[in-house]
Short mmCIF file of C-alpha atoms in Angstrom, two decimals:
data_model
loop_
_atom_site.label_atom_id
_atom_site.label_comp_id
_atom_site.label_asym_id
_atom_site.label_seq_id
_atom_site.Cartn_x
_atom_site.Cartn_y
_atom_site.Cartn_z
CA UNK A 1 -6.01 17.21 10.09
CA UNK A 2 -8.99 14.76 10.58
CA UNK A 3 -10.64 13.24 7.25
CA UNK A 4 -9.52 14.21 3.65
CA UNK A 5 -12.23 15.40 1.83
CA UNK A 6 -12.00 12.70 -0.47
CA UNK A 7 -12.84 9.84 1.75
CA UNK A 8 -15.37 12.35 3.81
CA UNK A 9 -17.22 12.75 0.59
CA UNK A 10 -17.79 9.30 0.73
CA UNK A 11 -18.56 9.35 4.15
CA UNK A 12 -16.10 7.28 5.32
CA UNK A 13 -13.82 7.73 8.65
CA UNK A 14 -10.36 8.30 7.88
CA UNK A 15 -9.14 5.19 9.70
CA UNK A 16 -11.22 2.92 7.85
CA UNK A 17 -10.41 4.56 4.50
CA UNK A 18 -6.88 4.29 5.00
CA UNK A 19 -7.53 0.86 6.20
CA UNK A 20 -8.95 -0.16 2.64
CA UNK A 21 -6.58 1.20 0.73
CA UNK A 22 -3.75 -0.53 2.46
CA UNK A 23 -5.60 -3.58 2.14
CA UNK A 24 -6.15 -2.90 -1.66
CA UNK A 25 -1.94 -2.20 -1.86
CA UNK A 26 -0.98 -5.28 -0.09
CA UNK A 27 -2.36 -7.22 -3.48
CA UNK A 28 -1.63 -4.99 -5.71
CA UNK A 29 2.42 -4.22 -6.63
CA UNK A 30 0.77 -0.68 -8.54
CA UNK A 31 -2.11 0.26 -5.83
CA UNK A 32 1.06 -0.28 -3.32
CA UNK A 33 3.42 2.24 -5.21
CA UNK A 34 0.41 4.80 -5.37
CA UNK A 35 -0.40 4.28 -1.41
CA UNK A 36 3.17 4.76 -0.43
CA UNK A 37 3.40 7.57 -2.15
CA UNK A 38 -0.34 9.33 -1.34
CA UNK A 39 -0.90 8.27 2.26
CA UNK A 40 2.40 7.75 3.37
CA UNK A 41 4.10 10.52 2.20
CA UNK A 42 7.39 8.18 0.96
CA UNK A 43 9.08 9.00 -2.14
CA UNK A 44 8.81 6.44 -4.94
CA UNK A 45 9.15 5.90 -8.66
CA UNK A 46 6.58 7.38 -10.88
CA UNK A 47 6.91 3.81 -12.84
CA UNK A 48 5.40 1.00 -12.40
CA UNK A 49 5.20 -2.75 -13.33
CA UNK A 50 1.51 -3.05 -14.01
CA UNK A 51 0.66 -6.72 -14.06
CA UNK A 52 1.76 -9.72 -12.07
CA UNK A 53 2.54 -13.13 -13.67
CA UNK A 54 -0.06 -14.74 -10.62
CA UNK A 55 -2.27 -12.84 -11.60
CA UNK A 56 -2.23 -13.40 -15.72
CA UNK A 57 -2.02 -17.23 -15.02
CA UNK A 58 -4.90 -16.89 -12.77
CA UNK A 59 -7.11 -15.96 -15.76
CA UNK A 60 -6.13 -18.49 -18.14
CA UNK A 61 -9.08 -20.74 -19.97
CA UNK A 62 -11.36 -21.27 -22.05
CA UNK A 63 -12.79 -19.19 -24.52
CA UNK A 64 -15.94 -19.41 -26.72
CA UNK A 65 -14.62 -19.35 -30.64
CA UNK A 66 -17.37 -17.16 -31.84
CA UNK A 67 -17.90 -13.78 -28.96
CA UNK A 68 -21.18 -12.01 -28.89
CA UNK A 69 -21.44 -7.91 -28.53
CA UNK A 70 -18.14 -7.91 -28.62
CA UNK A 71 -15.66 -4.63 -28.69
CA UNK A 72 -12.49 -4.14 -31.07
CA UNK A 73 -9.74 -2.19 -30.54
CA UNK A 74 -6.50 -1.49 -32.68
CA UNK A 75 -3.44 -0.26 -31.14
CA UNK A 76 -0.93 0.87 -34.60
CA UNK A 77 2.87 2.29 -33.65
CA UNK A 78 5.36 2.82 -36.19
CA UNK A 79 5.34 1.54 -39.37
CA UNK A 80 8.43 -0.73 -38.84
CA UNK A 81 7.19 -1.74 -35.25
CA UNK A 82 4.20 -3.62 -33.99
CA UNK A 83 0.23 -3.05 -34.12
CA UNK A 84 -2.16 -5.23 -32.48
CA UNK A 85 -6.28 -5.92 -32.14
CA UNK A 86 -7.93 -6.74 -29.83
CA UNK A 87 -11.53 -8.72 -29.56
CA UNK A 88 -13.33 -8.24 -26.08
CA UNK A 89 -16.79 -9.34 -24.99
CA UNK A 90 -18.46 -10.28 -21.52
CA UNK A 91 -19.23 -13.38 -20.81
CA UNK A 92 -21.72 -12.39 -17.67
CA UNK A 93 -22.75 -9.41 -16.24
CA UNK A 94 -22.47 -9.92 -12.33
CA UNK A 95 -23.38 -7.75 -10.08
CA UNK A 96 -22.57 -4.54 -12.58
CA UNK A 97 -19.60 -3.60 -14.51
CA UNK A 98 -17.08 -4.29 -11.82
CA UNK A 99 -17.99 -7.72 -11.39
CA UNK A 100 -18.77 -8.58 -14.97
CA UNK A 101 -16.60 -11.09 -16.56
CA UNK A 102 -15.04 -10.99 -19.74
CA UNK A 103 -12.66 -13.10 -22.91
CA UNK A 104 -10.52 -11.54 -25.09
CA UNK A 105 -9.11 -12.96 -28.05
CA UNK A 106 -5.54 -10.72 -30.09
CA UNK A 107 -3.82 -10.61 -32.80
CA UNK A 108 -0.55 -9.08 -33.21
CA UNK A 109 1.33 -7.77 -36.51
CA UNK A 110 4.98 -7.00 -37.10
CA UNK A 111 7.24 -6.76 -40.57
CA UNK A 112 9.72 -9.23 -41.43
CA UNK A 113 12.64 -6.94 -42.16
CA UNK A 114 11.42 -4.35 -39.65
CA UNK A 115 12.38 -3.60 -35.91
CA UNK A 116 12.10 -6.80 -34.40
CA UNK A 117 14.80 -9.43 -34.67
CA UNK A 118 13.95 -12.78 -36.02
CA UNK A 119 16.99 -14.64 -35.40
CA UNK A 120 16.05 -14.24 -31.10
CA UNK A 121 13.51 -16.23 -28.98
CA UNK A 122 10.71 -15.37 -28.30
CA UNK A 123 9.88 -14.44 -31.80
CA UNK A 124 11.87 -17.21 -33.79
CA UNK A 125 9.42 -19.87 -32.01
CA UNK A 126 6.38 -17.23 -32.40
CA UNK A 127 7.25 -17.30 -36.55
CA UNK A 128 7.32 -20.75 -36.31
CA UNK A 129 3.82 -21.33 -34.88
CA UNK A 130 2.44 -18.78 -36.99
CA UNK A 131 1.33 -16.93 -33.00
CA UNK A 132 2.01 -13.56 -34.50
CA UNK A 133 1.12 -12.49 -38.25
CA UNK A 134 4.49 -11.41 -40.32
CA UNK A 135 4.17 -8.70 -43.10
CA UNK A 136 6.21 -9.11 -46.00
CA UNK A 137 9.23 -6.14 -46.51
CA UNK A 138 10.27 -3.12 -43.94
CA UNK A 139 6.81 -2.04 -42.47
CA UNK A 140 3.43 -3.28 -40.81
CA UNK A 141 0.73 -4.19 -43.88
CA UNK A 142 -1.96 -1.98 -42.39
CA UNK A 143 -4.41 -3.41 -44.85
CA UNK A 144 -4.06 -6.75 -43.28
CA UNK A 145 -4.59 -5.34 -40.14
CA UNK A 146 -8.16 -3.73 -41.48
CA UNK A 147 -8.65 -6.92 -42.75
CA UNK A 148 -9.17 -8.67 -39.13
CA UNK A 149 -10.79 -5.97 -37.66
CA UNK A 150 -13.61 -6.04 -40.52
CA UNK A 151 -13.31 -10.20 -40.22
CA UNK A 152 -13.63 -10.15 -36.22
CA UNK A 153 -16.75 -7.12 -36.15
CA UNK A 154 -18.44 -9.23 -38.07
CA UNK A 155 -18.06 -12.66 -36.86
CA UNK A 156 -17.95 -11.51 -33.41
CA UNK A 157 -21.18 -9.11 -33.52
CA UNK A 158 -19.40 -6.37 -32.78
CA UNK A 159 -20.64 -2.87 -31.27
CA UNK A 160 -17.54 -0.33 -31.70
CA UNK A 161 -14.08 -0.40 -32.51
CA UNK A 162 -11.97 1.67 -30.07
CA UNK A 163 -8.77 3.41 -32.11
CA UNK A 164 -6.05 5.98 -31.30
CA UNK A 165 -6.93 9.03 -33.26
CA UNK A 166 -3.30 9.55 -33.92
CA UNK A 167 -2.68 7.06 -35.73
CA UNK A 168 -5.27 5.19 -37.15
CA UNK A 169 -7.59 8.24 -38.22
CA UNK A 170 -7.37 7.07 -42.11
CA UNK A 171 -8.15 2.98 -41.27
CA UNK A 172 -10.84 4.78 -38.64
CA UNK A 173 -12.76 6.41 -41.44
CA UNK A 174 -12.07 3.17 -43.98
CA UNK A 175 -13.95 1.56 -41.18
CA UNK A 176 -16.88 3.98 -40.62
CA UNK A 177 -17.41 3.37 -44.81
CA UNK A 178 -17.62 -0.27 -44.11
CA UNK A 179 -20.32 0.50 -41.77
CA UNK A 180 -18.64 -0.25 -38.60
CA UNK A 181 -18.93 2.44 -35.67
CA UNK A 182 -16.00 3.53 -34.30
CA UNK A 183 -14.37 5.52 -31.08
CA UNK A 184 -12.04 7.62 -30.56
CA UNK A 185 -9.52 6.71 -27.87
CA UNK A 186 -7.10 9.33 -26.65
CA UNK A 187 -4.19 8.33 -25.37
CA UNK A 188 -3.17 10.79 -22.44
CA UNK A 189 -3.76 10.02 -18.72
CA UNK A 190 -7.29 11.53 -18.54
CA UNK A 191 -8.45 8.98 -20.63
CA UNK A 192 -6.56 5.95 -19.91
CA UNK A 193 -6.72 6.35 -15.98
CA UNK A 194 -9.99 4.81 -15.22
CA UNK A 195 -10.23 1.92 -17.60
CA UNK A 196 -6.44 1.04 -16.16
CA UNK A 197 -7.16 1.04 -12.98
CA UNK A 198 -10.33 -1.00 -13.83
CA UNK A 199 -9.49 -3.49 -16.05
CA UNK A 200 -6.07 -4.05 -13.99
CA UNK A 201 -8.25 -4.77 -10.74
CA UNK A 202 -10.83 -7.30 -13.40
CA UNK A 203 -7.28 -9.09 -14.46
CA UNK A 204 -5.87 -9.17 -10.80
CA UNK A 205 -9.77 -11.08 -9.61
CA UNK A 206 -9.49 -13.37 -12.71
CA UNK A 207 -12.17 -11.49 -15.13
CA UNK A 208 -10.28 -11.11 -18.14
CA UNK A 209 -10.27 -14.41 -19.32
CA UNK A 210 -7.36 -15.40 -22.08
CA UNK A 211 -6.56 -18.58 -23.84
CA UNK A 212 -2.77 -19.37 -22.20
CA UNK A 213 -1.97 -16.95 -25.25
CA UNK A 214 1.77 -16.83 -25.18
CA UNK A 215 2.15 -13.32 -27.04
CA UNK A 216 -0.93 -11.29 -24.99
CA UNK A 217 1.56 -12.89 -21.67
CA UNK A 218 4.39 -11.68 -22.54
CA UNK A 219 3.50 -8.05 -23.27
CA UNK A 220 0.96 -8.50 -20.09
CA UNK A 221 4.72 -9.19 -18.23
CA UNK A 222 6.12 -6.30 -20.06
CA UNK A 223 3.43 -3.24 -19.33
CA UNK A 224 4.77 -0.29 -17.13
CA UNK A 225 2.64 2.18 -16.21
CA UNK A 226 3.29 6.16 -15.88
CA UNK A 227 1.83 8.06 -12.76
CA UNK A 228 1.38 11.89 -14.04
CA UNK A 229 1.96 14.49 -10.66
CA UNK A 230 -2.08 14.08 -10.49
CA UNK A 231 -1.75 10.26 -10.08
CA UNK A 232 -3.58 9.42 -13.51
CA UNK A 233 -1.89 6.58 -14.39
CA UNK A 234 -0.96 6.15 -18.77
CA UNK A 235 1.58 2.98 -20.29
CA UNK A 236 4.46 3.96 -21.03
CA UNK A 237 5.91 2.69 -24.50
CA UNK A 238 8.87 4.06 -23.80
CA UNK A 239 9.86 2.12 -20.77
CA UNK A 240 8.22 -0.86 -21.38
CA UNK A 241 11.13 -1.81 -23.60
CA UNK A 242 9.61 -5.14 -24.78
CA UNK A 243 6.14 -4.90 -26.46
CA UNK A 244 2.84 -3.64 -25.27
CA UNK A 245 0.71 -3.10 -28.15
CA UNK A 246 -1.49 -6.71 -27.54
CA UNK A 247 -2.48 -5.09 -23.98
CA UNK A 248 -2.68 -1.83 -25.14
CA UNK A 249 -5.39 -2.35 -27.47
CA UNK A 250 -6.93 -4.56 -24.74
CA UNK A 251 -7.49 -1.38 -22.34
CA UNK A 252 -8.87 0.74 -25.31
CA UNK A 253 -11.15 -2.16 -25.81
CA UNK A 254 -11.61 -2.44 -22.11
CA UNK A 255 -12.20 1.07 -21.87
CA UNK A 256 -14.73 1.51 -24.84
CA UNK A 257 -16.65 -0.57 -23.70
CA UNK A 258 -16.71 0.70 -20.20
CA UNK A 259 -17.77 3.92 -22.00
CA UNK A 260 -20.76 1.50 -24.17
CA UNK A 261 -21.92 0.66 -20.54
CA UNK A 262 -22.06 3.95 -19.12
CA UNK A 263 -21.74 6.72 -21.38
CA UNK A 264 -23.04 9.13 -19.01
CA UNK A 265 -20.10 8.02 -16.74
CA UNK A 266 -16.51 9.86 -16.15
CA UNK A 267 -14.98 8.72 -18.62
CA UNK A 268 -14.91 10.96 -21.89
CA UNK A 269 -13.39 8.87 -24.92
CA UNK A 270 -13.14 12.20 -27.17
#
C-alpha cells in the first residue's frame, strides 16, 4: 500500500526505511523480535531477552571514583526480596544525548534470612566479597538503603533521584526533607518504552560504561523485556526469574535523566 505513514512522516521511502530497520534487527536480538513481528507480519513471543553478554563485556572499564551531575535511582521490591541504586553520570556529551557517554556505579541489598538462598553460587561467593550488602533478619533494611542514596547525592553531586512511586513514596518524601529533589518514575510501558529502547541501543554501542561489576552482569544477563499489543516495551519481573533490580534502577536513572536533558521531550516521568 506504498509508504506507512510512519516512515512518510519522516520522509523516508519505504524501501529504505525497511532497509534500516532490518539493519538495526540484525544487531539487535530485541529490535529483531519487534521487526519480525511489525514488518514481517511473523508471529513471535511478546518476551524478550533484552541484553547480550557481547554487548555488556563490550562496555566494561574504568570508572572515575567520585561522578559529577550525577543521577540516582532506587529500584525497592518486596520486603524479603532485593532493592538496588543506582549512580549514573555522563562522562561526555557527543554529538547530543544519543551519543553521549556515560558510568554507572550500583549497589544492591537483600536480607539474610529472606528470599534468596545463601547456601547457592552466585550469592555464597557475592557474601563472601562483601559485592552485595546483607541486611540482618527476614527483610531489606530500607534505612540502609536511604543511607547510600543520601551518601552517593552528595558525594556524587547529584541532580535527582528517580524512584517508583509505588513503592518508595515514604523514603521519596524522607528524601525531599533531606533536601534532595526527587522524580517520580512510573513503571508501566508508557514510561519505560523510550528510555529502554535508548539506553539498550547506548549499552549495545558501548556507552554505559561499568566496572566488570559481577552483580550489575548478571542481572544485565537476566533482563526480559515485555512488548504490550502497542509495542511499548516494560521488564518483566516476573519472567526474568533471576534478579533485575541493579538494571532496573539503571533505566529509571537512565531515563531521569533523559527527562533532566529534555524535559520538553516525550517522555512524561509523572
Amino acid at each position: 500500500d506504498g509508504v506507512p505513514d510512519y516512515a512518510e512522516g519522516m520522509g523516508m521511502p519505504f524501501i529504505s526505511f525497511l532497509r534500516e530497520r532490518a539493519e538495526e534487527a540484525a544487531l539487535d536480538e530485541t529490535m529483531m523480535n519487534s521487526f519480525m513481528r511489525y514488518h514481517m507480519n511473523r508471529e513471535v513471543s511478546s518476551l524478550e531477552r533484552a541484553i547480550q553478554d557481547r554487548w555488556w563485556t563490550g562496555c566494561a572499564g574504568p570508572v572515575r571514583e567520585i561522578f559529577s551531575e550525577s543521577v540516582l535511582a532506587v529500584d525497592i521490591g518486596h520486603s524479603d526480596d532485593w532493592a538496588a541504586v543506582c549512580c549514573l553520570s555522563k562522562v561526555d556529551d557527543g554529538e547530543g544525548f544519543d551519543s553521549a557517554r556515560f558510568e554507572f556505579k550500583m549497589r544492591c541489598f537483600t536480607a539474610a534470612d529472606g528470599a534468596t538462598d545463601f547456601t547457592q553460587q552466585p550469592f555464597r561467593s557475592w557474601l563472601r566479597d562483601g559485592k552485595i550488602e546483607v541486611c540482618d533478619g527476614d527483610s531489606v533494611d530500607y534505612s540502609a538503603v536511604q543511607s547510600l542514596i543520601e551518601k552517593w547525592y552528595w558525594e556524587h553531586s547529584g541532580m535527582m533521584v528517580g524512584y517508583d512511586p509505588w513503592h518508595a513514596a515514604q523514603m521519596s518524601q524522607q528524601l525531599l526533607e533531606q533536601g534532595i529533589q526527587v522524580a517520580p518514575f512510573h513503571q508501566r510501558p508508557g514510561t519505560w518504552d523510550e528510555p529502554l529502547t535508548h539506553m539498550l541501543r547506548a549499552i549495545r554501542q558501548g556507552r554505559i560504561v561499568h566496572d566488570h561489576d559481577d552483580v550489575a552482569g548478571w542481572q544485565a544477563g537476566n533482563l526480559i523485556l515485555r512488548i504490550d499489543r502497542d509495542g511499548k516495551k516494560v521488564p518483566d519481573k516476573q519472567e526474568s526469574h533471576k534478579k533485575i533490580d541493579g538494571i532496573v534502577s539503571l533505566g529509571i536513572a537512565y531515563g531521569t535523566y533523559m527527562f533532566l536533558e529534555n524535559p520538553g521531550g516525550l517522555l512524561v516521568l509523572e
